[in-house]
């Protein structure tokens, strides 16, 4: 138990410091190449912080344990909104009011996340995610990525470039958050098993939250550095990556049966609730963030009942 606790603390240190460098590198690249911070967050950083979900899910599928892969992705997406995005809304609601060119806000990207969620829901409702679903997921994923990189929004966030060190920070940061998240997941799982918590509950709760820790660490650090575009873009982009890229690649390898639609419907509900965060009222955004946090806590409690 002492060793697991030490590994847990070490993992948290890797997460926080890795996220710090990750945000520095991603923000610097945004400034260097004239790409908006939110686009960097939705693509480069979102992909990096989604690597734990990708690795865990693909390994599970290759091991013919598709249930863990599905639970990890669905649980991570619920955590990204009900825990991470809600936490950001509660402590700094102003980041959801970031303006873009022509007065638009990040709700466009939230709409892309909803599109990905609805496509996933439609195929899941058939009872299984098959090869056809994987192709459809990857096609929508490519369309979204092309759209994001061709768009040229211009947020007011001023971010300094660090030259070649931006790449060093980005690579070093993503390695830090991946190593840190793995240590936290492994140690917390071992601690939970010591207390006799069922493996399914561990998968959809602790493992899902654990693989979402890079998003949490990166988003909170981004808020601390007043880089709200990266913070929100990272969360929305991670959900898109999880549903379309991770599951898209996964079901091309092996089809996944849907044991129950309950958690997928809960994920869809949280996704639609996220749209309400993009309004012009800080008080409402903070209140909704707190409500989502309470709802997520209730969801986790429901899993353990």
Short mmCIF file of C-alpha atoms in Angstrom, two decimals:
data_model
loop_
_atom_site.label_atom_id
_atom_site.label_comp_id
_atom_site.label_asym_id
_atom_site.label_seq_id
_atom_site.Cartn_x
_atom_site.Cartn_y
_atom_site.Cartn_z
CA UNK A 1 0.00 0.00 0.00
CA UNK A 2 2.88 2.38 0.82
CA UNK A 3 4.48 1.74 -2.59
CA UNK A 4 1.16 2.37 -4.38
CA UNK A 5 0.69 5.62 -2.46
CA UNK A 6 4.21 6.75 -3.38
CA UNK A 7 3.59 5.93 -7.06
CA UNK A 8 0.29 7.82 -6.92
CA UNK A 9 2.01 10.97 -5.62
CA UNK A 10 4.83 10.60 -8.18
CA UNK A 11 2.25 10.30 -10.93
CA UNK A 12 0.54 13.50 -9.82
CA UNK A 13 3.87 15.35 -9.92
CA UNK A 14 4.53 14.11 -13.48
CA UNK A 15 1.00 15.14 -14.49
CA UNK A 16 1.17 18.67 -13.15
CA UNK A 17 4.68 19.45 -14.40
CA UNK A 18 4.07 17.73 -17.73
CA UNK A 19 0.86 19.69 -18.21
CA UNK A 20 2.74 22.91 -17.45
CA UNK A 21 5.29 22.26 -20.23
CA UNK A 22 2.56 20.95 -22.54
CA UNK A 23 0.56 24.18 -22.31
CA UNK A 24 3.71 26.28 -22.76
CA UNK A 25 4.64 24.39 -25.91
CA UNK A 26 1.13 24.31 -27.37
CA UNK A 27 0.54 27.98 -26.70
CA UNK A 28 3.92 28.89 -28.17
CA UNK A 29 3.18 26.96 -31.37
CA UNK A 30 -0.15 28.73 -31.68
CA UNK A 31 1.61 32.07 -31.52
CA UNK A 32 4.49 31.01 -33.79
CA UNK A 33 2.37 29.72 -36.66
CA UNK A 34 -0.59 32.08 -36.33
CA UNK A 35 -2.96 29.29 -35.31
CA UNK A 36 -5.59 30.06 -32.70
CA UNK A 37 -5.01 28.66 -29.18
CA UNK A 38 -8.39 26.88 -29.28
CA UNK A 39 -7.46 25.13 -32.55
CA UNK A 40 -4.16 23.98 -31.02
CA UNK A 41 -6.12 22.78 -28.00
CA UNK A 42 -8.64 20.94 -30.16
CA UNK A 43 -6.00 19.16 -32.22
CA UNK A 44 -2.38 18.86 -31.06
CA UNK A 45 -2.98 19.07 -27.31
CA UNK A 46 -6.26 17.13 -27.40
CA UNK A 47 -4.49 14.31 -29.24
CA UNK A 48 -1.65 14.28 -26.74
CA UNK A 49 -3.90 14.19 -23.69
CA UNK A 50 -6.06 11.49 -25.34
CA UNK A 51 -3.09 9.16 -25.79
CA UNK A 52 -3.77 7.35 -22.47
CA UNK A 53 -7.34 6.56 -23.62
CA UNK A 54 -5.99 5.42 -26.98
CA UNK A 55 -3.32 3.16 -25.48
CA UNK A 56 -5.63 1.66 -22.84
CA UNK A 57 -8.50 1.09 -25.28
CA UNK A 58 -6.46 -0.40 -28.13
CA UNK A 59 -4.59 -2.69 -25.74
CA UNK A 60 -7.92 -3.83 -24.29
CA UNK A 61 -9.32 -4.55 -27.75
CA UNK A 62 -6.20 -6.47 -28.79
CA UNK A 63 -6.61 -8.48 -25.59
CA UNK A 64 -10.23 -9.19 -26.60
CA UNK A 65 -11.56 -7.17 -23.69
CA UNK A 66 -13.69 -4.74 -25.66
CA UNK A 67 -15.81 -3.89 -22.62
CA UNK A 68 -12.90 -2.10 -20.97
CA UNK A 69 -12.22 -0.15 -24.17
CA UNK A 70 -15.83 0.98 -24.49
CA UNK A 71 -16.16 1.79 -20.78
CA UNK A 72 -12.89 3.72 -20.81
CA UNK A 73 -13.94 5.97 -23.70
CA UNK A 74 -17.51 6.56 -22.51
CA UNK A 75 -16.41 7.05 -18.90
CA UNK A 76 -13.61 9.42 -19.94
CA UNK A 77 -15.98 11.57 -22.00
CA UNK A 78 -18.40 11.80 -19.09
CA UNK A 79 -15.52 12.77 -16.79
CA UNK A 80 -14.23 15.35 -19.28
CA UNK A 81 -17.54 17.22 -19.14
CA UNK A 82 -19.04 16.40 -15.75
CA UNK A 83 -15.76 16.82 -13.90
CA UNK A 84 -13.14 18.76 -15.89
CA UNK A 85 -15.23 21.16 -18.00
CA UNK A 86 -17.60 21.69 -15.06
CA UNK A 87 -14.66 22.41 -12.76
CA UNK A 88 -13.30 24.98 -15.22
CA UNK A 89 -16.74 26.60 -15.44
CA UNK A 90 -17.06 26.77 -11.67
CA UNK A 91 -13.68 28.39 -10.99
CA UNK A 92 -13.36 30.63 -14.07
CA UNK A 93 -16.62 30.99 -16.06
CA UNK A 94 -15.23 33.86 -18.13
CA UNK A 95 -13.20 31.50 -20.32
CA UNK A 96 -16.45 30.31 -21.93
CA UNK A 97 -17.10 33.82 -23.25
CA UNK A 98 -13.96 33.98 -25.40
CA UNK A 99 -14.71 35.80 -28.63
CA UNK A 100 -13.59 34.78 -32.08
CA UNK A 101 -13.69 36.46 -35.43
CA UNK A 102 -17.15 37.88 -36.18
CA UNK A 103 -18.15 37.51 -32.55
CA UNK A 104 -18.38 33.73 -32.62
CA UNK A 105 -17.35 31.69 -29.61
CA UNK A 106 -16.12 28.17 -28.92
CA UNK A 107 -19.68 26.86 -29.16
CA UNK A 108 -18.83 25.91 -32.79
CA UNK A 109 -16.38 23.34 -31.47
CA UNK A 110 -18.94 22.21 -28.90
CA UNK A 111 -21.30 21.60 -31.82
CA UNK A 112 -18.66 19.38 -33.44
CA UNK A 113 -18.45 17.38 -30.23
CA UNK A 114 -22.24 16.99 -30.27
CA UNK A 115 -22.10 15.77 -33.89
CA UNK A 116 -19.50 13.17 -32.92
CA UNK A 117 -21.59 12.11 -29.91
CA UNK A 118 -24.80 11.74 -31.96
CA UNK A 119 -23.02 9.65 -34.62
CA UNK A 120 -21.60 7.43 -31.90
CA UNK A 121 -25.05 7.15 -30.27
CA UNK A 122 -26.69 6.22 -33.58
CA UNK A 123 -24.33 3.31 -34.23
CA UNK A 124 -24.36 2.20 -30.58
CA UNK A 125 -28.17 1.98 -30.72
CA UNK A 126 -27.83 -0.84 -33.27
CA UNK A 127 -26.33 -3.02 -30.53
CA UNK A 128 -22.75 -3.14 -31.80
CA UNK A 129 -19.98 -0.95 -33.21
CA UNK A 130 -18.83 -2.65 -36.40
CA UNK A 131 -16.32 -2.03 -39.19
CA UNK A 132 -18.84 0.27 -40.91
CA UNK A 133 -19.12 2.37 -37.75
CA UNK A 134 -15.33 2.66 -37.60
CA UNK A 135 -15.17 3.97 -41.16
CA UNK A 136 -17.95 6.49 -40.46
CA UNK A 137 -16.20 7.67 -37.27
CA UNK A 138 -12.89 8.21 -39.05
CA UNK A 139 -14.51 10.03 -41.98
CA UNK A 140 -16.22 12.52 -39.65
CA UNK A 141 -12.98 12.84 -37.69
CA UNK A 142 -11.04 13.80 -40.83
CA UNK A 143 -13.74 16.29 -41.88
CA UNK A 144 -13.63 17.98 -38.47
CA UNK A 145 -9.82 18.17 -38.46
CA UNK A 146 -9.75 19.71 -41.95
CA UNK A 147 -12.37 22.27 -40.95
CA UNK A 148 -10.47 23.22 -37.78
CA UNK A 149 -7.16 23.76 -39.51
CA UNK A 150 -8.73 25.76 -42.33
CA UNK A 151 -10.59 28.05 -39.94
CA UNK A 152 -8.75 31.16 -38.88
CA UNK A 153 -10.29 32.46 -35.67
CA UNK A 154 -8.53 35.26 -33.85
CA UNK A 155 -8.93 35.14 -30.08
CA UNK A 156 -7.64 37.99 -27.99
CA UNK A 157 -5.33 35.73 -25.99
CA UNK A 158 -1.71 36.87 -26.23
CA UNK A 159 0.71 33.96 -25.99
CA UNK A 160 4.48 34.11 -26.25
CA UNK A 161 6.45 31.81 -28.54
CA UNK A 162 9.59 30.12 -27.19
CA UNK A 163 11.17 29.27 -30.54
CA UNK A 164 12.46 25.72 -30.94
CA UNK A 165 11.78 25.11 -27.25
CA UNK A 166 8.06 25.00 -28.05
CA UNK A 167 8.59 21.58 -29.61
CA UNK A 168 10.72 20.45 -26.65
CA UNK A 169 8.06 21.62 -24.19
CA UNK A 170 5.29 19.94 -26.19
CA UNK A 171 7.04 16.56 -26.50
CA UNK A 172 8.36 16.61 -22.95
CA UNK A 173 4.97 17.68 -21.66
CA UNK A 174 3.03 14.93 -23.40
CA UNK A 175 5.51 12.32 -22.13
CA UNK A 176 5.05 13.70 -18.63
CA UNK A 177 1.26 13.56 -18.67
CA UNK A 178 1.23 10.06 -20.20
CA UNK A 179 3.73 8.66 -17.67
CA UNK A 180 1.98 10.46 -14.84
CA UNK A 181 -1.47 9.26 -15.82
CA UNK A 182 -0.25 5.67 -16.14
CA UNK A 183 1.29 5.79 -12.66
CA UNK A 184 -1.87 7.28 -11.19
CA UNK A 185 -4.15 4.74 -12.94
CA UNK A 186 -2.04 1.73 -11.97
CA UNK A 187 -1.54 2.79 -8.36
CA UNK A 188 -5.16 3.86 -7.78
CA UNK A 189 -6.41 0.62 -9.34
CA UNK A 190 -4.15 -1.42 -7.06
CA UNK A 191 -5.41 0.52 -4.03
CA UNK A 192 -9.04 -0.01 -5.09
CA UNK A 193 -8.51 -3.74 -5.60
CA UNK A 194 -7.03 -3.96 -2.13
CA UNK A 195 -10.39 -2.78 -0.80
CA UNK A 196 -12.31 -5.24 -2.98
CA UNK A 197 -13.83 -2.83 -5.52
CA UNK A 198 -15.17 -4.75 -8.62
CA UNK A 199 -13.08 -4.51 -11.81
CA UNK A 200 -16.00 -3.13 -13.87
CA UNK A 201 -16.47 -0.27 -11.42
CA UNK A 202 -12.74 0.38 -11.48
CA UNK A 203 -12.77 0.50 -15.29
CA UNK A 204 -15.64 2.93 -15.79
CA UNK A 205 -14.73 5.13 -12.85
CA UNK A 206 -11.11 5.09 -11.69
CA UNK A 207 -9.51 4.06 -15.00
CA UNK A 208 -11.75 6.45 -16.94
CA UNK A 209 -10.97 9.31 -14.57
CA UNK A 210 -7.31 8.32 -14.52
CA UNK A 211 -6.96 8.44 -18.29
CA UNK A 212 -8.72 11.83 -18.19
CA UNK A 213 -6.17 13.25 -15.74
CA UNK A 214 -3.97 14.64 -18.55
CA UNK A 215 -6.96 16.67 -19.79
CA UNK A 216 -7.65 17.85 -16.25
CA UNK A 217 -4.04 18.82 -15.53
CA UNK A 218 -3.57 20.51 -18.90
CA UNK A 219 -6.87 22.42 -18.73
CA UNK A 220 -6.35 23.67 -15.17
CA UNK A 221 -2.79 24.78 -15.95
CA UNK A 222 -4.06 26.53 -19.10
CA UNK A 223 -6.65 28.41 -17.01
CA UNK A 224 -3.95 29.37 -14.51
CA UNK A 225 -1.93 30.79 -17.40
CA UNK A 226 -5.01 32.63 -18.77
CA UNK A 227 -5.08 30.45 -21.89
CA UNK A 228 -8.78 29.60 -21.87
CA UNK A 229 -8.89 28.68 -25.57
CA UNK A 230 -6.42 25.86 -24.98
CA UNK A 231 -8.28 24.76 -21.85
CA UNK A 232 -11.72 24.41 -23.42
CA UNK A 233 -10.42 23.27 -26.80
CA UNK A 234 -8.43 20.52 -25.10
CA UNK A 235 -11.54 19.09 -23.42
CA UNK A 236 -13.85 19.32 -26.43
CA UNK A 237 -11.15 18.01 -28.75
CA UNK A 238 -10.38 15.11 -26.44
CA UNK A 239 -14.01 13.98 -26.52
CA UNK A 240 -13.98 14.14 -30.32
CA UNK A 241 -10.73 12.16 -30.46
CA UNK A 242 -12.06 9.53 -28.04
CA UNK A 243 -15.31 8.88 -29.92
CA UNK A 244 -14.15 9.19 -33.51
CA UNK A 245 -10.43 8.35 -33.57
CA UNK A 246 -9.93 5.96 -30.64
CA UNK A 247 -13.20 4.07 -31.21
CA UNK A 248 -12.82 4.40 -34.99
CA UNK A 249 -9.45 2.65 -34.96
CA UNK A 250 -10.61 0.22 -32.28
CA UNK A 251 -13.64 -1.16 -34.11
CA UNK A 252 -11.64 -1.54 -37.31
CA UNK A 253 -9.54 -4.02 -35.33
CA UNK A 254 -12.45 -5.83 -33.68
CA UNK A 255 -16.20 -5.09 -33.38
CA UNK A 256 -17.54 -4.04 -29.99
CA UNK A 257 -20.84 -5.22 -28.55
CA UNK A 258 -22.91 -2.66 -26.63
CA UNK A 259 -23.91 -4.30 -23.32
CA UNK A 260 -26.08 -1.38 -22.20
CA UNK A 261 -27.08 2.03 -23.54
CA UNK A 262 -27.39 3.59 -20.07
CA UNK A 263 -23.88 5.03 -19.79
CA UNK A 264 -23.90 6.12 -23.44
CA UNK A 265 -27.16 8.02 -22.88
CA UNK A 266 -25.68 9.61 -19.76
CA UNK A 267 -22.64 10.65 -21.82
CA UNK A 268 -24.97 12.18 -24.42
CA UNK A 269 -26.85 14.08 -21.73
CA UNK A 270 -23.65 15.55 -20.31
CA UNK A 271 -22.53 16.51 -23.83
CA UNK A 272 -25.72 18.48 -24.49
CA UNK A 273 -25.47 20.09 -21.06
CA UNK A 274 -22.03 21.37 -22.09
CA UNK A 275 -23.67 23.50 -24.80
CA UNK A 276 -25.43 25.51 -22.10
CA UNK A 277 -22.04 26.63 -20.78
CA UNK A 278 -21.55 28.80 -23.86
CA UNK A 279 -23.83 31.66 -22.86
CA UNK A 280 -23.11 35.27 -21.94
CA UNK A 281 -23.69 35.08 -18.20
CA UNK A 282 -20.84 34.25 -15.81
CA UNK A 283 -23.27 33.60 -12.96
CA UNK A 284 -25.23 31.05 -14.98
CA UNK A 285 -22.07 29.34 -16.24
CA UNK A 286 -20.66 28.99 -12.71
CA UNK A 287 -23.98 27.69 -11.36
CA UNK A 288 -24.25 25.15 -14.18
CA UNK A 289 -20.65 24.09 -13.61
CA UNK A 290 -21.40 23.38 -9.97
CA UNK A 291 -24.59 21.50 -10.95
CA UNK A 292 -22.63 19.35 -13.42
CA UNK A 293 -20.03 18.58 -10.76
CA UNK A 294 -22.78 17.47 -8.40
CA UNK A 295 -24.37 15.38 -11.15
CA UNK A 296 -21.07 13.69 -11.90
CA UNK A 297 -20.54 12.96 -8.21
CA UNK A 298 -24.03 11.43 -8.14
CA UNK A 299 -23.20 9.33 -11.22
CA UNK A 300 -20.04 7.96 -9.59
CA UNK A 301 -21.95 7.18 -6.40
CA UNK A 302 -24.59 5.37 -8.48
CA UNK A 303 -21.85 3.14 -9.95
CA UNK A 304 -20.77 2.02 -6.50
CA UNK A 305 -24.29 1.28 -5.22
#
